[in-house]
mmCIF file of C-alpha atoms and ligand atoms in Angstrom:
data_model
loop_
_atom_site.group_PDB
_atom_site.id
_atom_site.type_symbol
_atom_site.label_atom_id
_atom_site.label_comp_id
_atom_site.label_asym_id
_atom_site.label_seq_id
_atom_site.Cartn_x
_atom_site.Cartn_y
_atom_site.Cartn_z
ATOM 1 C CA UNK X 1 127.547 75.910 124.195
ATOM 2 C CA UNK X 2 128.391 76.492 127.828
ATOM 3 C CA UNK X 3 130.820 72.650 127.778
ATOM 4 C CA UNK X 4 133.141 74.277 125.620
ATOM 5 C CA UNK X 5 133.833 77.598 126.667
ATOM 6 C CA UNK X 6 134.434 76.238 130.546
ATOM 7 C CA UNK X 7 136.472 72.878 129.128
ATOM 8 C CA UNK X 8 138.471 75.266 127.263
ATOM 9 C CA UNK X 9 139.169 77.958 129.733
ATOM 10 C CA UNK X 10 139.716 75.616 132.316
ATOM 11 C CA UNK X 11 142.328 73.480 130.496
ATOM 12 C CA UNK X 12 143.968 76.622 129.410
ATOM 13 C CA UNK X 13 144.474 77.244 132.798
ATOM 14 C CA UNK X 14 146.229 74.017 133.769
ATOM 15 C CA UNK X 15 148.004 73.757 130.665
ATOM 16 C CA UNK X 16 149.891 77.097 130.967
ATOM 17 C CA UNK X 17 151.600 76.391 134.126
ATOM 18 C CA UNK X 18 152.273 72.610 132.799
ATOM 19 C CA UNK X 19 154.095 74.320 129.883
ATOM 20 C CA UNK X 20 155.799 76.450 131.874
ATOM 21 C CA UNK X 21 157.180 74.114 134.142
ATOM 22 C CA UNK X 22 157.597 71.494 131.200
ATOM 23 C CA UNK X 23 160.158 74.322 129.770
ATOM 24 C CA UNK X 24 162.013 74.963 133.063
ATOM 25 C CA UNK X 25 162.726 71.659 133.568
ATOM 26 C CA UNK X 26 163.727 70.874 130.078
ATOM 27 C CA UNK X 27 165.942 74.031 129.443
ATOM 28 C CA UNK X 28 169.777 72.842 129.052
ATOM 29 C CA UNK X 29 171.562 74.142 131.741
ATOM 30 C CA UNK X 30 174.484 76.707 131.667
ATOM 31 C CA UNK X 31 177.702 74.701 132.537
ATOM 32 C CA UNK X 32 179.101 74.904 135.725
ATOM 33 C CA UNK X 33 182.061 76.430 134.881
ATOM 34 C CA UNK X 34 180.111 79.664 133.764
ATOM 35 C CA UNK X 35 177.544 79.202 136.904
ATOM 36 C CA UNK X 36 180.758 79.954 138.933
ATOM 37 C CA UNK X 37 182.416 82.256 136.858
ATOM 38 C CA UNK X 38 179.292 84.268 137.231
ATOM 39 C CA UNK X 39 179.939 85.727 140.649
ATOM 40 C CA UNK X 40 178.675 89.370 139.240
ATOM 41 C CA UNK X 41 175.065 87.717 139.129
ATOM 42 C CA UNK X 42 174.510 86.618 142.814
ATOM 43 C CA UNK X 43 171.766 84.601 144.198
ATOM 44 C CA UNK X 44 172.600 85.150 147.515
ATOM 45 C CA UNK X 45 172.899 87.788 150.099
ATOM 46 C CA UNK X 46 176.864 88.161 149.437
ATOM 47 C CA UNK X 47 177.795 91.461 147.791
ATOM 48 C CA UNK X 48 178.897 91.144 144.050
ATOM 49 C CA UNK X 49 182.144 91.393 143.234
ATOM 50 C CA UNK X 50 183.505 94.455 142.045
ATOM 51 C CA UNK X 51 185.142 95.677 138.992
ATOM 52 C CA UNK X 52 186.988 98.479 140.209
ATOM 53 C CA UNK X 53 189.635 97.251 142.423
ATOM 54 C CA UNK X 54 192.886 98.847 142.581
ATOM 55 C CA UNK X 55 196.029 96.588 141.745
ATOM 56 C CA UNK X 56 197.348 95.020 144.697
ATOM 57 C CA UNK X 57 200.020 96.108 146.888
ATOM 58 C CA UNK X 58 202.739 94.180 148.775
ATOM 59 C CA UNK X 59 203.531 96.593 151.583
ATOM 60 C CA UNK X 60 205.088 94.241 154.636
ATOM 61 C CA UNK X 61 202.988 94.202 158.133
ATOM 62 C CA UNK X 62 203.575 92.094 161.060
ATOM 63 C CA UNK X 63 200.858 91.114 162.979
ATOM 64 C CA UNK X 64 201.404 93.553 165.688
ATOM 65 C CA UNK X 65 201.282 96.458 163.337
ATOM 66 C CA UNK X 66 197.666 95.154 161.786
ATOM 67 C CA UNK X 67 196.355 95.195 164.955
ATOM 68 C CA UNK X 68 195.871 98.829 165.270
ATOM 69 C CA UNK X 69 193.261 98.566 161.886
ATOM 70 C CA UNK X 70 190.905 96.405 163.566
ATOM 71 C CA UNK X 71 187.345 99.203 163.068
ATOM 72 C CA UNK X 72 188.330 100.819 166.879
ATOM 73 C CA UNK X 73 189.507 104.038 165.682
ATOM 74 C CA UNK X 74 187.317 105.501 163.181
ATOM 75 C CA UNK X 75 189.813 107.750 161.327
ATOM 76 C CA UNK X 76 192.039 104.586 160.082
ATOM 77 C CA UNK X 77 191.188 102.220 157.390
ATOM 78 C CA UNK X 78 189.961 98.252 158.622
ATOM 79 C CA UNK X 79 192.069 95.495 157.918
ATOM 80 C CA UNK X 80 191.362 91.722 157.547
ATOM 81 C CA UNK X 81 194.131 89.279 156.870
ATOM 82 C CA UNK X 82 193.421 85.972 155.404
ATOM 83 C CA UNK X 83 196.216 84.046 154.580
ATOM 84 C CA UNK X 84 198.639 86.312 155.025
ATOM 85 C CA UNK X 85 197.274 88.574 152.264
ATOM 86 C CA UNK X 86 195.950 91.675 153.636
ATOM 87 C CA UNK X 87 192.534 93.540 152.536
ATOM 88 C CA UNK X 88 190.766 96.562 153.126
ATOM 89 C CA UNK X 89 187.676 95.894 154.239
ATOM 90 C CA UNK X 90 186.639 99.818 155.273
ATOM 91 C CA UNK X 91 184.173 99.761 152.532
ATOM 92 C CA UNK X 92 181.991 97.172 155.094
ATOM 93 C CA UNK X 93 182.742 98.797 158.329
ATOM 94 C CA UNK X 94 179.054 97.944 158.830
ATOM 95 C CA UNK X 95 180.094 94.243 159.046
ATOM 96 C CA UNK X 96 183.567 94.533 160.320
ATOM 97 C CA UNK X 97 183.402 98.060 162.627
ATOM 98 C CA UNK X 98 183.846 97.829 166.414
ATOM 99 C CA UNK X 99 181.536 96.210 167.545
ATOM 100 C CA UNK X 100 179.656 94.749 164.534
ATOM 101 C CA UNK X 101 179.319 90.948 163.522
ATOM 102 C CA UNK X 102 182.372 90.131 161.877
ATOM 103 C CA UNK X 103 184.701 92.561 164.133
ATOM 104 C CA UNK X 104 186.260 89.210 165.458
ATOM 105 C CA UNK X 105 188.076 89.407 161.582
ATOM 106 C CA UNK X 106 189.095 93.135 162.122
ATOM 107 C CA UNK X 107 192.996 93.756 162.865
ATOM 108 C CA UNK X 108 194.335 90.519 162.338
ATOM 109 C CA UNK X 109 194.832 87.293 160.562
ATOM 110 C CA UNK X 110 191.594 85.040 161.468
ATOM 111 C CA UNK X 111 192.006 82.135 158.374
ATOM 112 C CA UNK X 112 191.573 79.599 160.904
ATOM 113 C CA UNK X 113 188.184 80.864 162.155
ATOM 114 C CA UNK X 114 187.093 81.740 158.580
ATOM 115 C CA UNK X 115 188.305 77.998 157.243
ATOM 116 C CA UNK X 116 185.982 76.696 160.266
ATOM 117 C CA UNK X 117 183.362 79.105 159.563
ATOM 118 C CA UNK X 118 183.803 79.947 163.166
ATOM 119 C CA UNK X 119 182.891 83.753 164.760
ATOM 120 C CA UNK X 120 184.831 82.649 168.127
ATOM 121 C CA UNK X 121 187.869 84.834 169.043
ATOM 122 C CA UNK X 122 190.244 82.045 170.191
ATOM 123 C CA UNK X 123 189.738 80.779 166.611
ATOM 124 C CA UNK X 124 190.257 83.931 165.076
ATOM 125 C CA UNK X 125 194.033 83.321 164.702
ATOM 126 C CA UNK X 126 196.415 83.108 161.669
ATOM 127 C CA UNK X 127 197.650 79.431 161.875
ATOM 128 C CA UNK X 128 195.560 77.202 160.324
ATOM 129 C CA UNK X 129 197.624 74.156 159.613
ATOM 130 C CA UNK X 130 195.742 71.778 162.037
ATOM 131 C CA UNK X 131 192.329 71.655 160.052
ATOM 132 C CA UNK X 132 191.798 69.270 157.354
ATOM 133 C CA UNK X 133 191.460 69.754 153.571
ATOM 134 C CA UNK X 134 187.780 71.002 153.649
ATOM 135 C CA UNK X 135 188.416 73.666 156.031
ATOM 136 C CA UNK X 136 191.167 74.847 153.933
ATOM 137 C CA UNK X 137 189.240 74.648 151.042
ATOM 138 C CA UNK X 138 186.469 77.010 152.664
ATOM 139 C CA UNK X 139 189.373 78.998 153.743
ATOM 140 C CA UNK X 140 191.037 79.170 149.968
ATOM 141 C CA UNK X 141 187.305 80.633 149.131
ATOM 142 C CA UNK X 142 187.019 83.230 151.385
ATOM 143 C CA UNK X 143 190.272 84.102 150.019
ATOM 144 C CA UNK X 144 188.658 84.357 146.719
ATOM 145 C CA UNK X 145 185.956 86.372 147.938
ATOM 146 C CA UNK X 146 187.771 88.935 149.422
ATOM 147 C CA UNK X 147 190.452 88.888 146.922
ATOM 148 C CA UNK X 148 187.562 90.045 144.318
ATOM 149 C CA UNK X 149 186.257 92.627 146.577
ATOM 150 C CA UNK X 150 188.251 94.221 148.193
ATOM 151 C CA UNK X 151 191.387 95.973 147.721
ATOM 152 C CA UNK X 152 195.150 94.299 148.822
ATOM 153 C CA UNK X 153 197.027 96.339 150.803
ATOM 154 C CA UNK X 154 199.890 94.054 151.600
ATOM 155 C CA UNK X 155 200.772 91.258 153.161
ATOM 156 C CA UNK X 156 201.594 89.420 156.658
ATOM 157 C CA UNK X 157 205.687 88.989 156.839
ATOM 158 C CA UNK X 158 205.811 86.878 160.155
ATOM 159 C CA UNK X 159 202.853 84.675 159.330
ATOM 160 C CA UNK X 160 203.294 81.244 160.722
ATOM 161 C CA UNK X 161 202.076 79.408 157.392
ATOM 162 C CA UNK X 162 204.927 79.310 155.134
ATOM 163 C CA UNK X 163 202.711 78.458 152.204
ATOM 164 C CA UNK X 164 205.844 77.238 150.188
ATOM 165 C CA UNK X 165 206.257 73.898 152.465
ATOM 166 C CA UNK X 166 202.844 73.152 152.212
ATOM 167 C CA UNK X 167 203.326 73.358 148.543
ATOM 168 C CA UNK X 168 203.507 69.247 147.771
ATOM 169 C CA UNK X 169 200.022 68.995 149.579
ATOM 170 C CA UNK X 170 198.550 71.554 147.647
ATOM 171 C CA UNK X 171 199.947 70.027 144.168
ATOM 172 C CA UNK X 172 198.435 66.891 145.366
ATOM 173 C CA UNK X 173 194.836 68.159 145.236
ATOM 174 C CA UNK X 174 193.154 68.466 142.084
ATOM 175 C CA UNK X 175 189.881 70.511 143.450
ATOM 176 C CA UNK X 176 188.989 73.749 142.343
ATOM 177 C CA UNK X 177 188.802 76.941 144.496
ATOM 178 C CA UNK X 178 186.622 78.661 142.454
ATOM 179 C CA UNK X 179 183.432 78.202 143.949
ATOM 180 C CA UNK X 180 182.342 81.277 146.076
ATOM 181 C CA UNK X 181 181.499 80.419 149.677
ATOM 182 C CA UNK X 182 177.572 79.223 150.217
ATOM 183 C CA UNK X 183 176.151 81.306 152.922
HETATM 184 C C1 HEM G 1 173.140 82.064 161.357
HETATM 185 C C2 HEM G 1 174.834 82.586 160.991
HETATM 186 C C3 HEM G 1 174.699 83.644 160.060
HETATM 187 C C4 HEM G 1 174.228 84.389 159.039
HETATM 188 C C5 HEM G 1 172.329 84.746 159.540
HETATM 189 C C6 HEM G 1 175.189 85.446 158.343
HETATM 190 C C7 HEM G 1 174.558 86.483 157.666
HETATM 191 C C8 HEM G 1 175.288 87.052 156.416
HETATM 192 C C9 HEM G 1 175.194 87.784 155.581
HETATM 193 C C10 HEM G 1 173.606 88.472 155.694
HETATM 194 C C11 HEM G 1 175.972 88.321 155.633
HETATM 195 C C12 HEM G 1 176.433 89.685 153.902
HETATM 196 C C13 HEM G 1 176.272 90.873 154.894
HETATM 197 C C14 HEM G 1 176.603 91.620 153.937
HETATM 198 O O1 HEM G 1 176.820 91.969 152.652
HETATM 199 O O2 HEM G 1 176.010 93.008 154.521
HETATM 200 C C15 HEM G 1 176.924 87.405 155.598
HETATM 201 C C16 HEM G 1 178.633 87.745 154.919
HETATM 202 C C17 HEM G 1 179.521 87.220 155.933
HETATM 203 N N1 HEM G 1 179.678 86.191 156.418
HETATM 204 FE FE1 HEM G 1 178.238 85.723 157.525
HETATM 205 N N2 HEM G 1 176.420 84.791 158.427
HETATM 206 C C18 HEM G 1 176.262 84.306 159.374
HETATM 207 C C19 HEM G 1 177.386 82.959 160.140
HETATM 208 C C20 HEM G 1 178.886 83.300 159.391
HETATM 209 C C21 HEM G 1 179.879 82.866 160.184
HETATM 210 C C22 HEM G 1 179.543 81.560 161.328
HETATM 211 C C23 HEM G 1 180.695 83.241 159.714
HETATM 212 C C24 HEM G 1 182.172 82.542 160.033
HETATM 213 C C25 HEM G 1 182.981 82.603 159.256
HETATM 214 C C26 HEM G 1 180.454 84.440 158.729
HETATM 215 C C27 HEM G 1 181.255 84.707 158.048
HETATM 216 C C28 HEM G 1 180.838 85.694 157.094
HETATM 217 C C29 HEM G 1 181.939 86.735 156.345
HETATM 218 C C30 HEM G 1 183.130 86.831 156.095
HETATM 219 C C31 HEM G 1 181.118 87.122 155.392
HETATM 220 C C32 HEM G 1 181.601 88.965 154.091
HETATM 221 C C33 HEM G 1 181.311 89.830 154.698
HETATM 222 C C34 HEM G 1 182.000 90.754 153.396
HETATM 223 O O3 HEM G 1 180.879 91.148 152.199
HETATM 224 O O4 HEM G 1 182.881 91.151 153.332
HETATM 225 N N3 HEM G 1 179.436 84.062 158.549
HETATM 226 N N4 HEM G 1 176.784 86.547 156.369
HETATM 227 C C1 NAG G 2 192.006 97.704 168.519
HETATM 228 O O1 NAG G 2 192.738 97.891 168.773
HETATM 229 C C2 NAG G 2 193.394 99.409 169.587
HETATM 230 C C3 NAG G 2 194.833 99.758 169.405
HETATM 231 O O2 NAG G 2 195.788 98.609 168.770
HETATM 232 C C4 NAG G 2 192.920 98.317 171.085
HETATM 233 O O3 NAG G 2 193.711 99.331 172.400
HETATM 234 C C5 NAG G 2 191.295 97.412 171.111
HETATM 235 O O4 NAG G 2 191.960 96.973 172.701
HETATM 236 C C6 NAG G 2 191.631 96.867 169.931
HETATM 237 N N1 NAG G 2 189.786 96.519 169.959
HETATM 238 C C7 NAG G 2 189.463 95.280 169.662
HETATM 239 C C8 NAG G 2 188.209 95.355 169.723
HETATM 240 O O5 NAG G 2 190.063 94.640 169.450
#
């Protein structure tokens, strides 16, 4: 009788994980669109989307006027501009503040560097026109990422890239910019 008990428990031990794995594989995965939309269900280290954002403001900034908001003066907010949209990132002073890892993007429009996934100061400039479609897509993902997490306080009025002149190119690109950045 020792046979059946031992055999039975052994096969159970093997069967349970096998059944679990089979279930995991066979279960239909949610449609890609639903997964992309579910920013609030993060599988990354990135902060989740915010649901408490203020209505976007449209205050005009020159690039020079952005500079003081670079995290050096703790009494001032910290601003990051992407494609001319100015975001208040003060809530993340731990990464955008003075001498922090992403301070290179603070107080300026560093669109080109974001698009290139570069932290080099010489790349943290507004003009990304020399970049290819793939880099521009990364940039659009960042714009989307920030739009869902930071309040918009204004726009850069002397940004070198005029999106209106780029419209033809954008229209011919059917790709979606809905995916969050893969970091
Ligand atoms: C070894 C390379 C890298 C590591 C380990 C890394 C790690 C991280 C981590 C842990 C976060 C989340 C930070 C937080 O929520 O507090 C983050 C966010 C971020 N990373 Fe990186 N990163 C790397 C490279 C880069 C590069 C090259 C760029 C240049 C574009 C970049 C841009 C960003 C940005 C813009 C955020 C968003 C911060 C926010 O929530 O506003 N990272 N990264
Ligand atoms: C930040 O801005 C202030 C005032 O515009 C400037 O004096 C300082 O050098 C800047 N610091 C960095 C790290 O860019």
